[in-house]
mmCIF file of N, CA and C in Angstrom:
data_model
loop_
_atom_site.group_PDB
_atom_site.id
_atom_site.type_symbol
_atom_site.label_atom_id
_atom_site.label_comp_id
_atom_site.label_asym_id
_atom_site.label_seq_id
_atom_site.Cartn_x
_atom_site.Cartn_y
_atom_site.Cartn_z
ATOM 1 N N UNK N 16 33.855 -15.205 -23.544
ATOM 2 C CA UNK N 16 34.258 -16.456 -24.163
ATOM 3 C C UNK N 16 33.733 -17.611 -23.320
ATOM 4 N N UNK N 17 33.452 -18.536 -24.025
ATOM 5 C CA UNK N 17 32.763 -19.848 -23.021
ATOM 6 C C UNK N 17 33.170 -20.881 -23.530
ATOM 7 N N UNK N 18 33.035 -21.937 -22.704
ATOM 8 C CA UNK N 18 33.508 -23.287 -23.212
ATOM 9 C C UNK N 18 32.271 -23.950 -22.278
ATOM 10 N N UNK N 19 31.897 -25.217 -22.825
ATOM 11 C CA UNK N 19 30.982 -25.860 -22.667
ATOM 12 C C UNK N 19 31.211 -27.759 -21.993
ATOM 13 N N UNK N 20 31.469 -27.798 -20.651
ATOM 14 C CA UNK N 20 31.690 -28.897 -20.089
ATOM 15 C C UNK N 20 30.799 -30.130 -20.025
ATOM 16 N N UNK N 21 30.681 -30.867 -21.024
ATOM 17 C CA UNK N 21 29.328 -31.852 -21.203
ATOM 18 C C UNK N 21 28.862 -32.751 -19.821
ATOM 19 N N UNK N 22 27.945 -33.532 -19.833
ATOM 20 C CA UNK N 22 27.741 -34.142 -18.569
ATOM 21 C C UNK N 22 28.622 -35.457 -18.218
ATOM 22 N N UNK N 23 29.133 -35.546 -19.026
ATOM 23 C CA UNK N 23 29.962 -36.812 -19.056
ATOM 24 C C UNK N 23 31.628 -36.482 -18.535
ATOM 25 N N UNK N 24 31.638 -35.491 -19.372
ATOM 26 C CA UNK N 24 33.236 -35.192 -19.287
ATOM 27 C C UNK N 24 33.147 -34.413 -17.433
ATOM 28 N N UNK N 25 31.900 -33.892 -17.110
ATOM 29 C CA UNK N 25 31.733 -33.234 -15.533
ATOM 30 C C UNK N 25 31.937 -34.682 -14.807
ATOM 31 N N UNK N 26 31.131 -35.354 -15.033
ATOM 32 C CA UNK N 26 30.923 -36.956 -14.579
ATOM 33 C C UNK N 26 32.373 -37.649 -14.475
ATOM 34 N N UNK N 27 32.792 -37.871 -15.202
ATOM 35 C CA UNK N 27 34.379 -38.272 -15.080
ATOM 36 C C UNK N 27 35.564 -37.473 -14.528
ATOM 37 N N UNK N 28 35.454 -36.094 -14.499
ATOM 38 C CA UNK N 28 36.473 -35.410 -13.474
ATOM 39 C C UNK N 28 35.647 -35.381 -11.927
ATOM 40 N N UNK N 29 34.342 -35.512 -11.938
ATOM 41 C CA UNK N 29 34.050 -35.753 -10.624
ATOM 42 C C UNK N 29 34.392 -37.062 -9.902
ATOM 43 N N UNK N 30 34.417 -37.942 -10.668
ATOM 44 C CA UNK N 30 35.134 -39.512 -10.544
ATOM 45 C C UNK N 30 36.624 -38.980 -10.302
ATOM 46 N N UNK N 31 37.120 -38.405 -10.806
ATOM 47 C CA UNK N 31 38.931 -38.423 -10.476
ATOM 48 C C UNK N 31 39.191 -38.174 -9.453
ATOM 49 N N UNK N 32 38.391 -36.675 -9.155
ATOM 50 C CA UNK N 32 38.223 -36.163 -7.773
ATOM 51 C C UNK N 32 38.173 -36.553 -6.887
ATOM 52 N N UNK N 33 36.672 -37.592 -6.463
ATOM 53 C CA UNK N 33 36.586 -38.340 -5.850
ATOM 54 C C UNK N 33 37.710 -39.292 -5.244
ATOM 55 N N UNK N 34 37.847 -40.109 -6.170
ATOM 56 C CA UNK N 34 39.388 -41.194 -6.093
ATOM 57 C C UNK N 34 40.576 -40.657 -5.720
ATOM 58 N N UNK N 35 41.224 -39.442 -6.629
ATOM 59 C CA UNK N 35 42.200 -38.879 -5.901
ATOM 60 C C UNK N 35 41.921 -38.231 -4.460
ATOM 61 N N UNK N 36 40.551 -37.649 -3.590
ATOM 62 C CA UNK N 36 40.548 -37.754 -2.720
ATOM 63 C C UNK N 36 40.815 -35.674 -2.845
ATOM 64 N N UNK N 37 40.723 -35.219 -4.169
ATOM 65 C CA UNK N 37 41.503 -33.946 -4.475
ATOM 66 C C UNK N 37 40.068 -32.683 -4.665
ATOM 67 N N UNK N 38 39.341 -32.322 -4.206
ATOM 68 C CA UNK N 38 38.550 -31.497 -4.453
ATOM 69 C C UNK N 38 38.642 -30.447 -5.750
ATOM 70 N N UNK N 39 40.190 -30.262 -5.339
ATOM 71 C CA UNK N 39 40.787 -28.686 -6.360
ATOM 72 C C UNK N 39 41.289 -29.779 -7.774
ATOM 73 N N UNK N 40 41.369 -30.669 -8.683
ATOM 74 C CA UNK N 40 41.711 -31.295 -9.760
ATOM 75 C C UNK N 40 40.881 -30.477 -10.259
ATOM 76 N N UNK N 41 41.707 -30.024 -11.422
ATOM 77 C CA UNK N 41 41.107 -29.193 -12.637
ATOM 78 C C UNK N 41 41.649 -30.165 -13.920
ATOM 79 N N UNK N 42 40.565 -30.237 -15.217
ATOM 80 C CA UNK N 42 41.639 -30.466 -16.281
ATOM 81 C C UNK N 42 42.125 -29.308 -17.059
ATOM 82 N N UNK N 43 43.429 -29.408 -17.285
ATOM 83 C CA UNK N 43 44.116 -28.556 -17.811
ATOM 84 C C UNK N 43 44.032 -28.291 -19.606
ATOM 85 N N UNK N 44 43.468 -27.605 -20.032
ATOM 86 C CA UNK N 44 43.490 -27.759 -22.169
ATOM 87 C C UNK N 44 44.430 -26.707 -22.380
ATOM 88 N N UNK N 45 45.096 -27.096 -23.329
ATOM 89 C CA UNK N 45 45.745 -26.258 -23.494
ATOM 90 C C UNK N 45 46.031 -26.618 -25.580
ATOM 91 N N UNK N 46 46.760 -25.699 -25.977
ATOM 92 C CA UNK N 46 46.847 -26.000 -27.465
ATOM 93 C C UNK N 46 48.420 -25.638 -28.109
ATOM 94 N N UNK N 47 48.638 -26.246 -28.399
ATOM 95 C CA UNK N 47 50.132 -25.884 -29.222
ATOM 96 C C UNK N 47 50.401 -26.345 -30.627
ATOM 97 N N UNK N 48 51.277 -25.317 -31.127
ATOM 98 C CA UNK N 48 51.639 -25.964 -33.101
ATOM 99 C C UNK N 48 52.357 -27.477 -32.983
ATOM 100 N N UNK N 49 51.892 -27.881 -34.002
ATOM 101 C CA UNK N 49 52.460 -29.111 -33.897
ATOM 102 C C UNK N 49 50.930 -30.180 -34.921
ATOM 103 N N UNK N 50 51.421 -31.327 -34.111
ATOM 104 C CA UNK N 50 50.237 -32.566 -34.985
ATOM 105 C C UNK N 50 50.228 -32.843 -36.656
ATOM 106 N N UNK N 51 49.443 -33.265 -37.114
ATOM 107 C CA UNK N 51 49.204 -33.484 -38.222
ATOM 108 C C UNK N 51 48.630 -32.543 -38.974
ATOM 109 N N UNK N 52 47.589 -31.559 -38.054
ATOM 110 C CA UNK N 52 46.856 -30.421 -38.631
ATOM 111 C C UNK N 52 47.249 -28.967 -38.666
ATOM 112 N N UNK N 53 48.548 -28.779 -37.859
ATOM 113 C CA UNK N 53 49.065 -27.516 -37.399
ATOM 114 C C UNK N 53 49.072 -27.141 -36.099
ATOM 115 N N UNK N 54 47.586 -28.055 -35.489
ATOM 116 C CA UNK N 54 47.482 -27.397 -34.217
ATOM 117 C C UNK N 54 47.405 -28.704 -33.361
ATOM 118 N N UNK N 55 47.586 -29.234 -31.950
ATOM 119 C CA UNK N 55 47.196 -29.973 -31.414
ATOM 120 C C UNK N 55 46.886 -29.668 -29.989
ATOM 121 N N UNK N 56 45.807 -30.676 -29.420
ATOM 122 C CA UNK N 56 45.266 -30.256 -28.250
ATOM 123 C C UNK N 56 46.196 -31.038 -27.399
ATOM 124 N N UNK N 57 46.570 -30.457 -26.103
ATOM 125 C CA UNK N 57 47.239 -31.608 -24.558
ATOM 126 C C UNK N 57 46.254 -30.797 -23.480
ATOM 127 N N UNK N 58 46.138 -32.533 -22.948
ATOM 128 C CA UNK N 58 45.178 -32.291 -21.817
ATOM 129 C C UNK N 58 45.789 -33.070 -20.413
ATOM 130 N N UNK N 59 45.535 -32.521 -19.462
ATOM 131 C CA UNK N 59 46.503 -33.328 -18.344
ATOM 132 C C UNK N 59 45.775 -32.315 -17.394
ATOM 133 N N UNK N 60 45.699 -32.923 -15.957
ATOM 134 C CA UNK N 60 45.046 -32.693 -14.391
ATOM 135 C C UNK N 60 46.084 -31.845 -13.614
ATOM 136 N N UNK N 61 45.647 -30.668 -13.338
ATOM 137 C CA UNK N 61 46.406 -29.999 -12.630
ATOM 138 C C UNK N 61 45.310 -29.744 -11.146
ATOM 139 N N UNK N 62 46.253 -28.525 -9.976
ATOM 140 C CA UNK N 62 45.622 -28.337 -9.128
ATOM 141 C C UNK N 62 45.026 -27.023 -9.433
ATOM 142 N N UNK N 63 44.441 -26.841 -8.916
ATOM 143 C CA UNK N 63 43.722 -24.888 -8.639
ATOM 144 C C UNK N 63 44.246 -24.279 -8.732
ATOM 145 N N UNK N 64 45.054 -24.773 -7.575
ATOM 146 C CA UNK N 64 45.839 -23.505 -6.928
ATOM 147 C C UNK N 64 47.142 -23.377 -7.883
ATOM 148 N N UNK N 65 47.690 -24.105 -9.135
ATOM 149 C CA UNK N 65 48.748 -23.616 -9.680
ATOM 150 C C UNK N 65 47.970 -22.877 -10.815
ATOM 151 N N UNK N 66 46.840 -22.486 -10.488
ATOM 152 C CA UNK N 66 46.215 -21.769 -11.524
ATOM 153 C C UNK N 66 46.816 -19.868 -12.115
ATOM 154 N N UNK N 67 47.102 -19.730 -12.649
ATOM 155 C CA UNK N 67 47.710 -18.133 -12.518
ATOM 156 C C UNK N 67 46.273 -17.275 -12.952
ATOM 157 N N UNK N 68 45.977 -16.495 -11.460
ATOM 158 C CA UNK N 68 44.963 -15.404 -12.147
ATOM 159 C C UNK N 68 44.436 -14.529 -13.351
ATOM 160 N N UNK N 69 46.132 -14.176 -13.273
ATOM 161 C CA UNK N 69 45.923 -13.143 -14.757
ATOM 162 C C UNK N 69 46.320 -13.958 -16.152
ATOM 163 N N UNK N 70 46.665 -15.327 -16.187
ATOM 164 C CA UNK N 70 46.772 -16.139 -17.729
ATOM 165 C C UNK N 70 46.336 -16.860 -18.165
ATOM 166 N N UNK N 71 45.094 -17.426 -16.699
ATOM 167 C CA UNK N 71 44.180 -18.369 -17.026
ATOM 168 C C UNK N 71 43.284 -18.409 -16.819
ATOM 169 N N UNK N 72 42.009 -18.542 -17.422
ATOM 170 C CA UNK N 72 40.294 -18.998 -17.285
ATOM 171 C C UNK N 72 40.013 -20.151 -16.436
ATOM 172 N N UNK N 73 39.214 -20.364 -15.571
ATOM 173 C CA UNK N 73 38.655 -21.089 -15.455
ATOM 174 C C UNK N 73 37.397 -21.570 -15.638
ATOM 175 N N UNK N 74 36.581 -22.141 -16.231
ATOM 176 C CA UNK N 74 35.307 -22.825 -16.388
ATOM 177 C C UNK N 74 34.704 -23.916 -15.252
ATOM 178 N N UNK N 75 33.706 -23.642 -15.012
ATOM 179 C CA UNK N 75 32.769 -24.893 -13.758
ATOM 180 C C UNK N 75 31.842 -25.193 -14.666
ATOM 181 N N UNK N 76 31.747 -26.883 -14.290
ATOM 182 C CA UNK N 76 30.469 -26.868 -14.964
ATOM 183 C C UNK N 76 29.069 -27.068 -14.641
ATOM 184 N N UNK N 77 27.728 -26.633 -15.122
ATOM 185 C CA UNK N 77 26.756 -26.265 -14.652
ATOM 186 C C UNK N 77 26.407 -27.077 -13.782
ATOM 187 N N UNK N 78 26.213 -28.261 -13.888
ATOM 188 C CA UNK N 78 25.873 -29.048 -13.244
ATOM 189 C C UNK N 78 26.019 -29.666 -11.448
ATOM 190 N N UNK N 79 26.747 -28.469 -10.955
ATOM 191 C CA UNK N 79 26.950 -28.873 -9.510
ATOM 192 C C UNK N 79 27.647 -30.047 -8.876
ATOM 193 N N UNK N 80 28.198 -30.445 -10.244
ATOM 194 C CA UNK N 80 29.629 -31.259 -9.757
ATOM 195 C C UNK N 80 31.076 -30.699 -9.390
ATOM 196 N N UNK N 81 31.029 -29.550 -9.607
ATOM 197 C CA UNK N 81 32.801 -29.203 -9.402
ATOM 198 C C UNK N 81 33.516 -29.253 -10.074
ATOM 199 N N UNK N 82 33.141 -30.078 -11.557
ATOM 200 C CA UNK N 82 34.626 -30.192 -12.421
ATOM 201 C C UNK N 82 34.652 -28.794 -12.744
ATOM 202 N N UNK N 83 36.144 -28.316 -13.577
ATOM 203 C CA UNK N 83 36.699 -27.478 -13.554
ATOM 204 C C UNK N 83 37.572 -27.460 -15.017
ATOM 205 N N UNK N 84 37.374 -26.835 -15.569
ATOM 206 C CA UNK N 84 38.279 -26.961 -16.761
ATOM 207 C C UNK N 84 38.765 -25.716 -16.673
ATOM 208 N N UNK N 85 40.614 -26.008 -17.117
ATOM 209 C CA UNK N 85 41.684 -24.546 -17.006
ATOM 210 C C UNK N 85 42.343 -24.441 -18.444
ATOM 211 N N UNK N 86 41.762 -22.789 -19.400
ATOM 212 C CA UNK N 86 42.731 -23.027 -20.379
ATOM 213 C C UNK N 86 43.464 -21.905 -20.219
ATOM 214 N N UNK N 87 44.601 -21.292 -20.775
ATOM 215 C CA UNK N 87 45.353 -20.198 -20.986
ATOM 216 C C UNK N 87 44.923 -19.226 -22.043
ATOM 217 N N UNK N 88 44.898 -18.115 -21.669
ATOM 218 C CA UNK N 88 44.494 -17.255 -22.913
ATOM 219 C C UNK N 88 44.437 -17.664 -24.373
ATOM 220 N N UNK N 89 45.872 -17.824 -24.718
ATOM 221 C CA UNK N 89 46.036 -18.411 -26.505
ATOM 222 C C UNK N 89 45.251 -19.625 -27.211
ATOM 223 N N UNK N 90 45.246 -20.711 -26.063
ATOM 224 C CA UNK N 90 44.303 -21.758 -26.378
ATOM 225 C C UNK N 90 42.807 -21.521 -26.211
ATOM 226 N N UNK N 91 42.353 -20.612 -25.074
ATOM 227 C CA UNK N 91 40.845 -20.473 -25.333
ATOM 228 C C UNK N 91 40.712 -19.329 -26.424
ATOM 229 N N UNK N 92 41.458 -18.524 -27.146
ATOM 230 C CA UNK N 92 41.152 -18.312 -28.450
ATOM 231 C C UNK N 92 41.227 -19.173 -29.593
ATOM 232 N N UNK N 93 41.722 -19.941 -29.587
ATOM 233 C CA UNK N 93 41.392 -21.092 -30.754
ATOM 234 C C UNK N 93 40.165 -22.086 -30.449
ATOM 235 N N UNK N 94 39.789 -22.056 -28.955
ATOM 236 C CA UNK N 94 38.800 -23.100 -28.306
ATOM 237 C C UNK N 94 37.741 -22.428 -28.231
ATOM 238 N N UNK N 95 37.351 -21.172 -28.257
ATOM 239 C CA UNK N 95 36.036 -20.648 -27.654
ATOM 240 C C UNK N 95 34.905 -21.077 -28.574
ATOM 241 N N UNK N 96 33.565 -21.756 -27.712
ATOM 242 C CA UNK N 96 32.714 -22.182 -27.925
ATOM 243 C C UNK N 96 32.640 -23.214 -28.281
ATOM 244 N N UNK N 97 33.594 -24.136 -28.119
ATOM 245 C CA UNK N 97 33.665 -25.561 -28.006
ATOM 246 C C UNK N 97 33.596 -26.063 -27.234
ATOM 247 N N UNK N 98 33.314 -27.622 -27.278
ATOM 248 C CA UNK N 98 32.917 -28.470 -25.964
ATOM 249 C C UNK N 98 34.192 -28.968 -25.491
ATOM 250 N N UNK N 99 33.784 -29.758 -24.117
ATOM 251 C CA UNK N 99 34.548 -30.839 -23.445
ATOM 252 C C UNK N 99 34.169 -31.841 -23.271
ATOM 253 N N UNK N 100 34.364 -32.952 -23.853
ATOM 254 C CA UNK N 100 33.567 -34.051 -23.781
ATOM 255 C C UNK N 100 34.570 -35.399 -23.057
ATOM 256 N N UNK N 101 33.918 -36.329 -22.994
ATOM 257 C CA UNK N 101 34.673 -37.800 -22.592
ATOM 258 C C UNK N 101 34.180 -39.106 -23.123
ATOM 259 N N UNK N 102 34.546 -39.428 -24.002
ATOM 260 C CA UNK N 102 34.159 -40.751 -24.884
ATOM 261 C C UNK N 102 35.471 -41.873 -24.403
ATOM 262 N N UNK N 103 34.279 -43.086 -24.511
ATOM 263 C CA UNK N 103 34.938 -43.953 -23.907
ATOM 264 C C UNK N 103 34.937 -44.962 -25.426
ATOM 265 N N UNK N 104 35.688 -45.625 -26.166
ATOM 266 C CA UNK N 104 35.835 -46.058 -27.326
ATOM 267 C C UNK N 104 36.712 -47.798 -27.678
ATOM 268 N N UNK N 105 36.632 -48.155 -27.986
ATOM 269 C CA UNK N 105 37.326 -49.290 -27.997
ATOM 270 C C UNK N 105 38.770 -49.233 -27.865
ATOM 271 N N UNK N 106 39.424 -48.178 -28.262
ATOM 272 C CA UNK N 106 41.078 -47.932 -28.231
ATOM 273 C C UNK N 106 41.313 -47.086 -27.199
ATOM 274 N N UNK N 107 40.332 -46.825 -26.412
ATOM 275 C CA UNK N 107 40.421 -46.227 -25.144
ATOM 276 C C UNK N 107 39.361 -44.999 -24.609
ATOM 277 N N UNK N 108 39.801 -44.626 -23.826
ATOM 278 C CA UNK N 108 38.740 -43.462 -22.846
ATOM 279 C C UNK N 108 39.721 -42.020 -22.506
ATOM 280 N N UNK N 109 39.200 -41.365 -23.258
ATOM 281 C CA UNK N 109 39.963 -39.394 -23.054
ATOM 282 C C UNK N 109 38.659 -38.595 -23.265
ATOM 283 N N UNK N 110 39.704 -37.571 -22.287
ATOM 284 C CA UNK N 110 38.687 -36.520 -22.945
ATOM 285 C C UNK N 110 38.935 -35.832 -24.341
ATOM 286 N N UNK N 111 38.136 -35.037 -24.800
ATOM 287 C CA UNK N 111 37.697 -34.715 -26.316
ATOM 288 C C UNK N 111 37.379 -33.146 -26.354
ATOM 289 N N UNK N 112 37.704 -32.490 -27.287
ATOM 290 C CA UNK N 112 37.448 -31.164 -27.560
ATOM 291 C C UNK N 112 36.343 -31.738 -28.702
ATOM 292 N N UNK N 113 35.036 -31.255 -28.781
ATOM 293 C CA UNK N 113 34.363 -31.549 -29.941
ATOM 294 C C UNK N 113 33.802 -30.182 -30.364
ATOM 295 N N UNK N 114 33.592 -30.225 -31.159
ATOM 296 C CA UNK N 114 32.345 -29.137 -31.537
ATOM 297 C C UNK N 114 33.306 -27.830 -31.807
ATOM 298 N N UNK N 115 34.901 -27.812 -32.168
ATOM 299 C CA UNK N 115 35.196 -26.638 -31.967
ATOM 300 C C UNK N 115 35.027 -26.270 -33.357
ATOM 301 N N UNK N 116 34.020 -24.395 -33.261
ATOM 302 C CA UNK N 116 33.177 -23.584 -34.171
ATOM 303 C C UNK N 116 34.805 -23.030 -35.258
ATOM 304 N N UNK N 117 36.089 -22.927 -34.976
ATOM 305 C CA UNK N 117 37.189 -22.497 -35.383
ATOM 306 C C UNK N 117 37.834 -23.373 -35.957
ATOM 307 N N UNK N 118 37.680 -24.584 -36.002
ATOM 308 C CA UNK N 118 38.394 -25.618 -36.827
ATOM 309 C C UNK N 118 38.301 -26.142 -37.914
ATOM 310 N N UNK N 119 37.971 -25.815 -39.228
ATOM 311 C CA UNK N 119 38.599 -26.546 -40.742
ATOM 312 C C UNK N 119 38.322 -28.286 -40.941
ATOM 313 N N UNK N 120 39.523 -28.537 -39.750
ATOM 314 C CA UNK N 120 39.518 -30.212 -39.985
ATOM 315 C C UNK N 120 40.305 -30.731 -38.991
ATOM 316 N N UNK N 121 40.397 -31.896 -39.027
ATOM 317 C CA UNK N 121 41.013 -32.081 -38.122
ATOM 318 C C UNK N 121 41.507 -33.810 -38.205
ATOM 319 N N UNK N 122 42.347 -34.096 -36.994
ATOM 320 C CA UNK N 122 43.049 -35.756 -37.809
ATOM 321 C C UNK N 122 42.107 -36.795 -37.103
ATOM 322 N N UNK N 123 42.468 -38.136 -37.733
ATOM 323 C CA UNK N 123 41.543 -39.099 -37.095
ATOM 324 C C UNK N 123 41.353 -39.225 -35.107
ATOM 325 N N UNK N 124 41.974 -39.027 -34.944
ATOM 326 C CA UNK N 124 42.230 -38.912 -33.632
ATOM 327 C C UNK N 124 41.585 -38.236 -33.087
ATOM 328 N N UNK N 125 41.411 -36.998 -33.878
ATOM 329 C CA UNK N 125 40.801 -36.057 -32.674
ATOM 330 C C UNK N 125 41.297 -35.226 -32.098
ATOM 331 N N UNK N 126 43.415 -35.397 -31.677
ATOM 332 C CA UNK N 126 43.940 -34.398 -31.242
ATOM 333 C C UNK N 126 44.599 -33.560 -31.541
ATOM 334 N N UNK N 127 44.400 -33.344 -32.984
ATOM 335 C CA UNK N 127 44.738 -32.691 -33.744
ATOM 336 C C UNK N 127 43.967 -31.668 -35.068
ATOM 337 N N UNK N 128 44.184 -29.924 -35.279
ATOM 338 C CA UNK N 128 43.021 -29.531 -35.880
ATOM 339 C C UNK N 128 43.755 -28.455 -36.604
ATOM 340 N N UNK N 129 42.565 -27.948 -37.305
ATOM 341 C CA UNK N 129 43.490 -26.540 -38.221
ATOM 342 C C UNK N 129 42.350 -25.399 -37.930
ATOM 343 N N UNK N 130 42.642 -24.166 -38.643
ATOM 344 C CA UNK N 130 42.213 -23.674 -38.001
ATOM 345 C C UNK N 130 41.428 -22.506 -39.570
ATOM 346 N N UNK N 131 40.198 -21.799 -39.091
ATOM 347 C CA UNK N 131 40.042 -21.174 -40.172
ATOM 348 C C UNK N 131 40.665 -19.848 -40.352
ATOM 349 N N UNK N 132 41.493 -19.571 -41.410
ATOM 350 C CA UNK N 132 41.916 -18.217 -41.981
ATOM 351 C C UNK N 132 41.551 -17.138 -41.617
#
């Protein structure tokens, strides 16, 4: 299973890193029922080390920055082969699940999706 960390979204957790001064900042994806579509994405900065071996993936991304993306089993089955992205937009700057190959539709936002049958 893979997930795909764009250069931007590497670029901006290497910025957090940096600033927090934190080498080990991972972002955390994760997915739960709920939203407008059934499913919704939460994303939030954890450390490494509360990483659990046997329930969670980790992803690096190619690029020799260090970012780190952490999902849990259940969510990287609804996520696999989707991106991580970071768009910066007039109503603000997050990161972004795009491109996910398993999703139907999804709400204006973005953090919210369905899923195919």
């Amino acid at each position: 299973m893979s997930i795909d960390i764009t250069p931007r979204a590497a670029n901006r957790l290497k910025e957090i890193m940096s600033t927090d001064d934190n080498p080990s900042l991972a972002l955390r994806v994760t997915v739960e029922s709920g939203g407008c579509h059934g499913f919704q994405y939460l994303m939030s900065l954890t450390n490494t080390d509360a990483v659990s071996a046997t329930d969670d993936t980790v992803f690096e991304a190619g690029d020799g920055s260090g970012a780190k993306v952490v999902m849990d089993e259940p969510s990287l089955e609804l996520l696999q082969g989707s991106k991580i992205d970071y768009t910066m937009e007039l109503i603000g700057s997050q990161f972004k699940i795009v491109d996910n190959p398993l999703a139907t539709s999804s709400c204006g936002c973005g953090t919210s999706f369905d899923i195919k049958a």
